[in-house]
Amino acid sequence: VYAIMRNNNYYGTTYCAQLEGLTDYAISRGTQTPVSEYQGLDGTNIARTNLIWTTIYQAINGANIVLKAAATIPMSEADRAAVGGEARFLRALNYYNLVRNYGAVPIRTEPTETLDQLGGKRQPVAEVYKLIVSDLQEAEKGLPATTKEAGRPTSWAAKTLLAEVYLTTERWAEARDKADEVVKSGAYSLVEVKAPDDFDRIFGPAASTNSEEIFALKYAQLAGQGWGYPGYFYAADNPFAPGGVRAHFTRPELPLIKAWDAKDLRKEFILYTTYLNRSGRVSSLPAAEPMSFRKYRDFNAVNNGNDCPILRYPDALLIYAEAASQAAGGPTALALERLNVVHRRAYGYAPGAASPVDFRLDGQTAASFRDLVLTERAYEFMTEVKRWHDLKRLGTDRLKAIIKTAKGKEVATAHLFW
């Protein structure tokens, strides 16, 4: 299952590329250009989204094979529960990606072993989410609280993903309570930073794991084992990723980029306009495409060893903040504090102590506070494949208005799904 999810037709490159090009902070270029036009995909990009569909179902089939086999292979009941929990977590994650991007989809809970099992009717979105929730509830019971091998899910990973699923489906109180379990567990803490490059302790190739990683797909600086997506941010002569194609860029006038406080250490860490090329000379990005992203960089690597983050501790904190406020009809003191924990760290302050950059409750409504949280999510999770789905959670009208303001593009309703 992991090998399928890590390949270039899925998280390895294509899935991330298609979704990041849809955001209000990134613009696609080259063969990816139609993605950022929001009027439907050309044949090249339809082929890519078709491959995503196929690959996700292959991963689901792998999970189903594991579940069927684990029921009969001799092992302890604890091991059987852990293996089953791992397979259910992965199946849930894959169905979650399907339903958010394709809507109603066929449901498979048994391995595809004969040709007459191919095809199938799309099931309602509510039924897909019912399976996702059920799988994650089983996974949180069966998975261990810790794992000896980085990159495998724990019960806390299942709880965090379940909290996000509840958030997506607007089950606010359940999202709040499940995220609260993760926060109160003490299993995770934010990596503290004092300078922009300190974020490499989270996203750099040497960070095999860290105190805030909940679940990530693992890559390595080995032939055929590197993460391909970072190449989308760099030109071919860059030192950060081999085979750079510079398929994504941004512009300083886009609202999120323009409003980004220069004192936020994430800004300098993530954005760049010039770089030292492989010959040691300073190169500038083109005037028409003057800025790009460098969250994932592996200097002079043959293959990028950066891992692909799926769930981090800031997810739990910000899910709690948004869900608690929505459930209460306005922000609570604890919702505000958990937003501030993430915000402080971004400026180099200790996450657990009050700071000069703290947001305040004065005058906040449920709507204004939610906007604060979603903006914080945009900066914290930039290029982590979350923003487009966050915009979709706001509803079609709001999404269209945000894209129109940011990029001047009309979003065709028919193409909100692949």
Short mmCIF file of C-alpha atoms in Angstrom, two decimals:
data_model
loop_
_atom_site.label_atom_id
_atom_site.label_comp_id
_atom_site.label_asym_id
_atom_site.label_seq_id
_atom_site.Cartn_x
_atom_site.Cartn_y
_atom_site.Cartn_z
CA VAL A 1 0.00 0.00 0.00
CA TYR A 2 2.78 2.43 0.89
CA ALA A 3 4.65 1.78 -2.35
CA ILE A 4 1.51 2.55 -4.36
CA MET A 5 0.79 5.75 -2.41
CA ARG A 6 4.38 6.95 -2.73
CA ASN A 7 4.62 6.53 -6.51
CA ASN A 8 4.68 9.40 -8.98
CA ASN A 9 1.06 8.96 -10.07
CA TYR A 10 -0.08 9.78 -6.54
CA TYR A 11 1.67 11.56 -3.64
CA GLY A 12 5.02 11.16 -5.37
CA THR A 13 4.20 13.97 -7.79
CA THR A 14 0.87 14.12 -9.61
CA TYR A 15 -1.66 14.33 -6.78
CA CYS A 16 0.22 17.14 -5.05
CA ALA A 17 0.79 19.00 -8.30
CA GLN A 18 -2.85 18.93 -9.37
CA LEU A 19 -4.12 20.18 -6.02
CA GLU A 20 -1.53 22.86 -5.32
CA GLY A 21 -2.11 24.44 -8.72
CA LEU A 22 -5.74 25.04 -7.71
CA THR A 23 -4.89 27.11 -4.64
CA ASP A 24 -5.14 30.88 -4.30
CA TYR A 25 -1.40 31.17 -3.60
CA ALA A 26 0.09 29.02 -6.40
CA ILE A 27 -0.07 29.28 -10.18
CA SER A 28 0.62 26.37 -12.52
CA ARG A 29 2.74 26.72 -15.65
CA GLY A 30 3.90 24.50 -18.51
CA THR A 31 1.74 21.44 -19.06
CA GLN A 32 0.07 22.14 -15.71
CA THR A 33 -1.30 25.51 -16.89
CA PRO A 34 -4.93 24.35 -17.41
CA VAL A 35 -5.14 23.44 -13.72
CA SER A 36 -4.94 27.12 -12.72
CA GLU A 37 -7.49 28.16 -15.37
CA TYR A 38 -10.40 26.39 -13.57
CA GLN A 39 -12.26 25.73 -16.83
CA GLY A 40 -11.57 22.02 -17.21
CA LEU A 41 -8.49 19.97 -17.94
CA ASP A 42 -6.87 19.18 -21.26
CA GLY A 43 -6.01 15.62 -22.30
CA THR A 44 -2.64 15.67 -20.57
CA ASN A 45 -4.11 16.64 -17.21
CA ILE A 46 -7.16 14.42 -17.56
CA ALA A 47 -4.71 11.56 -18.06
CA ARG A 48 -3.05 12.62 -14.79
CA THR A 49 -6.27 12.73 -12.78
CA ASN A 50 -7.28 9.37 -14.29
CA LEU A 51 -3.98 7.91 -13.10
CA ILE A 52 -4.64 9.34 -9.61
CA TRP A 53 -8.03 7.58 -9.61
CA THR A 54 -6.50 4.28 -10.73
CA THR A 55 -3.63 4.49 -8.27
CA ILE A 56 -5.88 5.28 -5.30
CA TYR A 57 -7.99 2.23 -6.10
CA GLN A 58 -4.83 0.13 -6.34
CA ALA A 59 -3.88 1.32 -2.85
CA ILE A 60 -7.38 0.51 -1.57
CA ASN A 61 -7.12 -2.93 -3.14
CA GLY A 62 -3.79 -3.44 -1.37
CA ALA A 63 -5.41 -2.55 1.96
CA ASN A 64 -8.26 -4.96 1.23
CA ILE A 65 -5.79 -7.75 0.48
CA VAL A 66 -4.08 -7.13 3.83
CA LEU A 67 -7.39 -7.16 5.70
CA LYS A 68 -8.49 -10.43 4.09
CA ALA A 69 -5.14 -12.13 4.68
CA ALA A 70 -4.75 -10.91 8.25
CA ALA A 71 -8.01 -12.61 9.23
CA THR A 72 -6.54 -16.09 8.61
CA ILE A 73 -2.76 -15.83 9.13
CA PRO A 74 -1.74 -17.14 12.57
CA MET A 75 -0.71 -14.23 14.83
CA SER A 76 -1.55 -12.78 18.20
CA GLU A 77 -4.82 -10.90 18.48
CA ALA A 78 -2.88 -7.73 19.34
CA ASP A 79 -0.87 -8.07 16.13
CA ARG A 80 -4.02 -8.80 14.14
CA ALA A 81 -5.66 -5.66 15.53
CA ALA A 82 -2.56 -3.57 14.73
CA VAL A 83 -2.26 -4.88 11.16
CA GLY A 84 -5.98 -4.42 10.62
CA GLY A 85 -5.82 -0.93 12.08
CA GLU A 86 -2.96 0.03 9.78
CA ALA A 87 -4.79 -1.26 6.70
CA ARG A 88 -8.02 0.47 7.72
CA PHE A 89 -6.20 3.77 8.35
CA LEU A 90 -4.66 3.63 4.88
CA ARG A 91 -7.94 2.61 3.26
CA ALA A 92 -9.72 5.49 5.00
CA LEU A 93 -7.08 8.00 3.89
CA ASN A 94 -7.41 6.82 0.29
CA TYR A 95 -11.21 6.98 0.30
CA TYR A 96 -10.98 10.43 1.90
CA ASN A 97 -8.85 11.58 -1.02
CA LEU A 98 -11.27 10.00 -3.50
CA VAL A 99 -14.46 11.49 -2.09
CA ARG A 100 -13.08 15.01 -1.76
CA ASN A 101 -11.79 15.08 -5.32
CA TYR A 102 -14.26 12.92 -7.27
CA GLY A 103 -17.44 13.00 -5.18
CA ALA A 104 -19.53 9.82 -5.25
CA VAL A 105 -17.30 6.81 -5.96
CA PRO A 106 -17.55 3.00 -6.01
CA ILE A 107 -16.89 1.40 -2.62
CA ARG A 108 -14.57 -1.60 -2.47
CA THR A 109 -14.08 -3.48 0.80
CA GLU A 110 -12.93 -6.82 -0.64
CA PRO A 111 -9.88 -7.57 -2.82
CA THR A 112 -10.49 -7.50 -6.58
CA GLU A 113 -9.55 -11.05 -7.56
CA THR A 114 -11.66 -11.77 -10.66
CA LEU A 115 -12.57 -9.79 -13.76
CA ASP A 116 -16.28 -9.83 -12.93
CA GLN A 117 -15.52 -7.66 -9.89
CA LEU A 118 -14.39 -4.76 -12.09
CA GLY A 119 -16.61 -1.75 -12.65
CA GLY A 120 -19.27 -0.77 -10.14
CA LYS A 121 -21.81 1.85 -9.28
CA ARG A 122 -20.82 5.08 -7.58
CA GLN A 123 -22.07 5.23 -4.00
CA PRO A 124 -23.39 8.43 -2.39
CA VAL A 125 -20.85 10.71 -0.72
CA ALA A 126 -22.50 10.06 2.66
CA GLU A 127 -21.89 6.31 2.28
CA VAL A 128 -18.22 6.86 1.46
CA TYR A 129 -17.79 9.01 4.55
CA LYS A 130 -19.61 6.39 6.61
CA LEU A 131 -16.95 3.83 5.61
CA ILE A 132 -14.12 6.31 6.26
CA VAL A 133 -15.38 7.06 9.77
CA SER A 134 -15.94 3.37 10.53
CA ASP A 135 -12.44 2.46 9.35
CA LEU A 136 -10.83 5.19 11.43
CA GLN A 137 -12.81 4.29 14.52
CA GLU A 138 -11.56 0.71 14.15
CA ALA A 139 -8.04 1.94 13.42
CA GLU A 140 -7.83 4.09 16.54
CA LYS A 141 -8.77 1.05 18.63
CA GLY A 142 -6.41 -1.39 16.91
CA LEU A 143 -3.31 0.71 16.24
CA PRO A 144 -0.60 1.11 18.88
CA ALA A 145 0.07 4.49 20.50
CA THR A 146 3.68 4.40 19.33
CA THR A 147 5.48 2.78 16.43
CA LYS A 148 9.07 1.58 16.15
CA GLU A 149 9.25 2.52 12.48
CA ALA A 150 8.72 6.12 11.41
CA GLY A 151 6.13 6.41 8.67
CA ARG A 152 3.60 3.95 10.08
CA PRO A 153 0.35 5.23 11.62
CA THR A 154 -0.42 5.17 15.33
CA SER A 155 -3.73 5.42 17.15
CA TRP A 156 -3.04 9.16 17.36
CA ALA A 157 -2.74 9.36 13.58
CA ALA A 158 -6.12 7.67 13.26
CA LYS A 159 -7.63 10.12 15.77
CA THR A 160 -6.14 13.13 13.95
CA LEU A 161 -7.40 12.02 10.57
CA LEU A 162 -10.80 11.25 12.09
CA ALA A 163 -10.88 14.76 13.57
CA GLU A 164 -10.16 16.18 10.11
CA VAL A 165 -12.89 14.07 8.53
CA TYR A 166 -15.34 15.34 11.15
CA LEU A 167 -14.17 18.90 10.39
CA THR A 168 -14.71 18.40 6.65
CA THR A 169 -18.22 17.06 7.23
CA GLU A 170 -19.01 19.85 9.73
CA ARG A 171 -19.43 17.57 12.71
CA TRP A 172 -17.93 20.33 14.79
CA ALA A 173 -18.23 18.95 18.31
CA GLU A 174 -16.85 15.56 17.28
CA ALA A 175 -13.95 17.23 15.42
CA ARG A 176 -13.23 19.37 18.50
CA ASP A 177 -13.29 16.45 20.90
CA LYS A 178 -11.20 14.10 18.76
CA ALA A 179 -8.55 16.77 18.13
CA ASP A 180 -8.58 17.51 21.86
CA GLU A 181 -7.68 13.88 22.58
CA VAL A 182 -4.56 14.23 20.43
CA VAL A 183 -3.51 17.54 21.98
CA LYS A 184 -4.07 16.38 25.56
CA SER A 185 -2.20 13.12 24.95
CA GLY A 186 1.15 14.89 25.18
CA ALA A 187 2.40 12.59 22.43
CA TYR A 188 3.44 15.54 20.22
CA SER A 189 4.97 18.99 20.52
CA LEU A 190 5.87 21.73 18.09
CA VAL A 191 9.48 21.94 16.95
CA GLU A 192 10.65 25.33 18.22
CA VAL A 193 12.37 27.65 15.74
CA LYS A 194 14.43 30.82 16.07
CA ALA A 195 15.38 31.43 12.43
CA PRO A 196 13.80 30.58 9.05
CA ASP A 197 16.18 27.71 8.29
CA ASP A 198 15.22 26.03 11.56
CA PHE A 199 12.12 24.78 9.74
CA ASP A 200 14.45 22.34 7.99
CA ARG A 201 14.28 20.40 11.26
CA ILE A 202 10.69 19.62 10.21
CA PHE A 203 10.82 19.57 6.41
CA GLY A 204 14.48 19.01 5.55
CA PRO A 205 15.87 15.74 4.15
CA ALA A 206 17.70 14.96 7.39
CA ALA A 207 14.50 15.12 9.46
CA SER A 208 13.65 11.41 9.35
CA THR A 209 11.01 12.18 11.99
CA ASN A 210 10.35 14.90 14.58
CA SER A 211 8.22 15.71 17.60
CA GLU A 212 5.31 17.11 15.57
CA GLU A 213 5.12 14.47 12.83
CA ILE A 214 1.92 12.43 13.16
CA PHE A 215 1.96 10.70 9.76
CA ALA A 216 4.13 11.19 6.68
CA LEU A 217 5.05 9.25 3.57
CA LYS A 218 8.76 8.51 3.70
CA TYR A 219 11.25 9.14 0.90
CA ALA A 220 15.03 8.75 0.70
CA GLN A 221 18.09 9.99 -1.21
CA LEU A 222 18.29 6.71 -3.11
CA ALA A 223 17.67 5.84 -6.74
CA GLY A 224 13.93 5.40 -7.23
CA GLN A 225 13.17 6.34 -3.62
CA GLY A 226 13.18 10.15 -3.78
CA TRP A 227 10.17 12.46 -3.60
CA GLY A 228 9.49 13.93 -7.05
CA TYR A 229 7.12 16.76 -6.15
CA PRO A 230 9.77 19.26 -4.90
CA GLY A 231 11.04 19.48 -8.48
CA TYR A 232 7.86 21.39 -9.35
CA PHE A 233 9.19 24.45 -7.50
CA TYR A 234 12.66 24.70 -9.05
CA ALA A 235 14.32 25.27 -12.40
CA ALA A 236 16.53 22.60 -13.95
CA ASP A 237 19.77 24.32 -12.83
CA ASN A 238 18.73 24.56 -9.16
CA PRO A 239 20.65 22.86 -6.34
CA PHE A 240 17.56 21.92 -4.33
CA ALA A 241 15.92 19.18 -6.41
CA PRO A 242 17.12 17.09 -9.35
CA GLY A 243 15.25 17.49 -12.64
CA GLY A 244 13.43 20.65 -11.61
CA VAL A 245 10.61 21.63 -13.98
CA ARG A 246 9.40 24.83 -12.24
CA ALA A 247 5.75 24.00 -12.83
CA HIS A 248 4.50 26.11 -9.89
CA PHE A 249 5.18 29.72 -8.99
CA THR A 250 3.57 32.59 -7.11
CA ARG A 251 3.37 36.35 -7.35
CA PRO A 252 3.86 38.99 -4.62
CA GLU A 253 0.50 40.62 -5.38
CA LEU A 254 -1.57 37.52 -4.60
CA PRO A 255 -3.54 38.42 -1.44
CA LEU A 256 -2.11 35.73 0.86
CA ILE A 257 1.45 36.49 -0.25
CA LYS A 258 0.98 40.27 -0.08
CA ALA A 259 -0.56 40.14 3.39
CA TRP A 260 2.08 37.77 4.79
CA ASP A 261 4.00 39.50 7.59
CA ALA A 262 7.73 39.55 6.85
CA LYS A 263 8.41 38.81 10.53
CA ASP A 264 6.71 35.43 10.13
CA LEU A 265 9.72 33.12 9.77
CA ARG A 266 7.74 30.77 7.53
CA LYS A 267 7.66 33.41 4.80
CA GLU A 268 11.43 33.61 4.34
CA PHE A 269 11.76 29.84 4.70
CA ILE A 270 9.14 29.02 2.06
CA LEU A 271 9.41 31.76 -0.59
CA TYR A 272 12.34 32.61 -2.84
CA THR A 273 13.08 34.86 -5.83
CA THR A 274 16.79 34.14 -6.43
CA TYR A 275 19.02 31.12 -5.90
CA LEU A 276 22.56 29.91 -6.40
CA ASN A 277 22.49 27.59 -9.39
CA ARG A 278 24.58 24.43 -9.72
CA SER A 279 27.43 26.50 -11.18
CA GLY A 280 27.48 28.72 -8.11
CA ARG A 281 26.06 31.79 -9.87
CA VAL A 282 23.05 33.79 -8.65
CA SER A 283 19.97 33.15 -10.79
CA SER A 284 16.68 35.04 -10.66
CA LEU A 285 13.26 33.69 -11.47
CA PRO A 286 11.64 35.22 -14.61
CA ALA A 287 9.98 38.61 -14.21
CA ALA A 288 6.58 37.16 -15.17
CA GLU A 289 6.97 34.32 -12.64
CA PRO A 290 9.06 36.05 -10.00
CA MET A 291 8.61 33.92 -6.89
CA SER A 292 8.31 30.27 -5.95
CA PHE A 293 8.36 27.88 -3.00
CA ARG A 294 11.24 26.08 -1.30
CA LYS A 295 9.69 24.34 1.70
CA TYR A 296 11.23 21.07 0.56
CA ARG A 297 14.86 21.27 -0.51
CA ASP A 298 17.68 18.80 -0.59
CA PHE A 299 20.93 20.49 -1.57
CA ASN A 300 22.62 18.79 -4.53
CA ALA A 301 20.72 15.57 -3.93
CA VAL A 302 20.46 12.91 -6.59
CA ASN A 303 16.95 12.27 -5.22
CA ASN A 304 14.99 14.43 -2.77
CA GLY A 305 15.00 12.81 0.65
CA ASN A 306 12.31 15.14 2.03
CA ASP A 307 9.25 13.34 3.37
CA CYS A 308 5.70 14.15 2.31
CA PRO A 309 3.81 15.40 5.40
CA ILE A 310 0.22 14.18 5.71
CA LEU A 311 -0.60 14.97 9.35
CA ARG A 312 1.35 17.14 11.80
CA TYR A 313 0.66 18.37 15.31
CA PRO A 314 -0.45 21.79 13.98
CA ASP A 315 -3.31 19.89 12.30
CA ALA A 316 -4.67 18.83 15.68
CA LEU A 317 -4.25 22.32 17.16
CA LEU A 318 -5.91 24.14 14.26
CA ILE A 319 -8.67 21.57 13.82
CA TYR A 320 -9.49 22.08 17.49
CA ALA A 321 -9.46 25.87 17.15
CA GLU A 322 -11.81 25.95 14.16
CA ALA A 323 -14.14 23.20 15.34
CA ALA A 324 -14.44 24.50 18.92
CA SER A 325 -15.39 27.95 17.68
CA GLN A 326 -17.88 26.62 15.15
CA ALA A 327 -19.46 24.34 17.76
CA ALA A 328 -19.79 27.18 20.29
CA GLY A 329 -20.95 29.85 17.84
CA GLY A 330 -17.78 31.83 18.46
CA PRO A 331 -14.21 31.39 19.67
CA THR A 332 -13.52 30.08 23.15
CA ALA A 333 -10.41 31.01 25.11
CA LEU A 334 -8.93 27.56 24.50
CA ALA A 335 -9.67 27.74 20.76
CA LEU A 336 -7.84 31.06 20.64
CA GLU A 337 -4.90 29.67 22.63
CA ARG A 338 -4.45 26.71 20.31
CA LEU A 339 -4.45 29.01 17.29
CA ASN A 340 -1.89 31.20 19.06
CA VAL A 341 0.36 28.22 19.83
CA VAL A 342 0.88 27.69 16.09
CA HIS A 343 1.10 31.41 15.36
CA ARG A 344 3.74 32.09 18.03
CA ARG A 345 6.01 29.32 16.83
CA ALA A 346 5.92 30.83 13.33
CA TYR A 347 7.46 34.03 14.71
CA GLY A 348 10.12 32.24 16.74
CA TYR A 349 8.41 32.58 20.12
CA ALA A 350 7.97 29.74 22.60
CA PRO A 351 4.65 28.09 21.64
CA GLY A 352 3.37 27.75 25.19
CA ALA A 353 3.83 31.31 26.46
CA ALA A 354 1.99 34.54 25.63
CA SER A 355 3.72 36.62 22.97
CA PRO A 356 3.45 40.05 21.29
CA VAL A 357 1.99 38.45 18.13
CA ASP A 358 -0.93 36.73 19.86
CA PHE A 359 -4.41 37.12 18.40
CA ARG A 360 -7.06 38.44 20.81
CA LEU A 361 -10.69 37.53 21.42
CA ASP A 362 -11.90 41.13 21.31
CA GLY A 363 -14.50 41.59 18.59
CA GLN A 364 -14.13 38.09 17.18
CA THR A 365 -17.16 36.30 15.75
CA ALA A 366 -17.38 32.70 14.63
CA ALA A 367 -16.94 33.87 11.02
CA SER A 368 -13.98 36.19 11.63
CA PHE A 369 -12.24 33.63 13.84
CA ARG A 370 -12.70 30.92 11.25
CA ASP A 371 -11.07 33.20 8.68
CA LEU A 372 -8.13 33.71 11.07
CA VAL A 373 -7.72 29.95 11.46
CA LEU A 374 -7.97 29.29 7.72
CA THR A 375 -5.38 31.97 6.98
CA GLU A 376 -3.07 30.43 9.57
CA ARG A 377 -3.64 27.05 7.95
CA ALA A 378 -2.73 28.53 4.56
CA TYR A 379 0.64 29.73 5.85
CA GLU A 380 1.38 26.75 8.10
CA PHE A 381 0.46 24.10 5.52
CA MET A 382 1.54 25.91 2.34
CA THR A 383 2.38 23.28 -0.33
CA GLU A 384 1.20 20.47 2.00
CA VAL A 385 -1.84 19.77 -0.20
CA LYS A 386 -4.50 21.16 2.15
CA ARG A 387 -5.51 24.61 0.91
CA TRP A 388 -7.80 23.63 -2.00
CA HIS A 389 -9.78 21.32 0.23
CA ASP A 390 -10.00 24.09 2.85
CA LEU A 391 -11.44 26.43 0.23
CA LYS A 392 -13.96 23.79 -0.84
CA ARG A 393 -15.08 23.48 2.79
CA LEU A 394 -16.14 27.14 2.67
CA GLY A 395 -18.70 26.44 -0.05
CA THR A 396 -18.75 27.03 -3.80
CA ASP A 397 -19.65 30.74 -3.71
CA ARG A 398 -16.92 31.63 -1.23
CA LEU A 399 -14.35 29.53 -3.08
CA LYS A 400 -15.19 31.21 -6.38
CA ALA A 401 -14.92 34.68 -4.83
CA ILE A 402 -11.53 33.93 -3.27
CA ILE A 403 -10.08 32.61 -6.55
CA LYS A 404 -11.56 35.54 -8.50
CA THR A 405 -10.01 38.06 -6.10
CA ALA A 406 -6.65 36.31 -6.01
CA LYS A 407 -6.14 35.23 -9.60
CA GLY A 408 -8.86 36.99 -11.57
CA LYS A 409 -10.13 33.58 -12.74
CA GLU A 410 -13.67 32.28 -12.94
CA VAL A 411 -14.10 28.81 -11.46
CA ALA A 412 -16.39 26.55 -13.49
CA THR A 413 -18.66 24.71 -11.06
CA ALA A 414 -18.52 21.54 -13.18
CA HIS A 415 -14.78 21.34 -12.59
CA LEU A 416 -14.74 21.53 -8.80
CA PHE A 417 -14.40 17.75 -9.05
CA TRP A 418 -12.13 15.74 -11.35
#
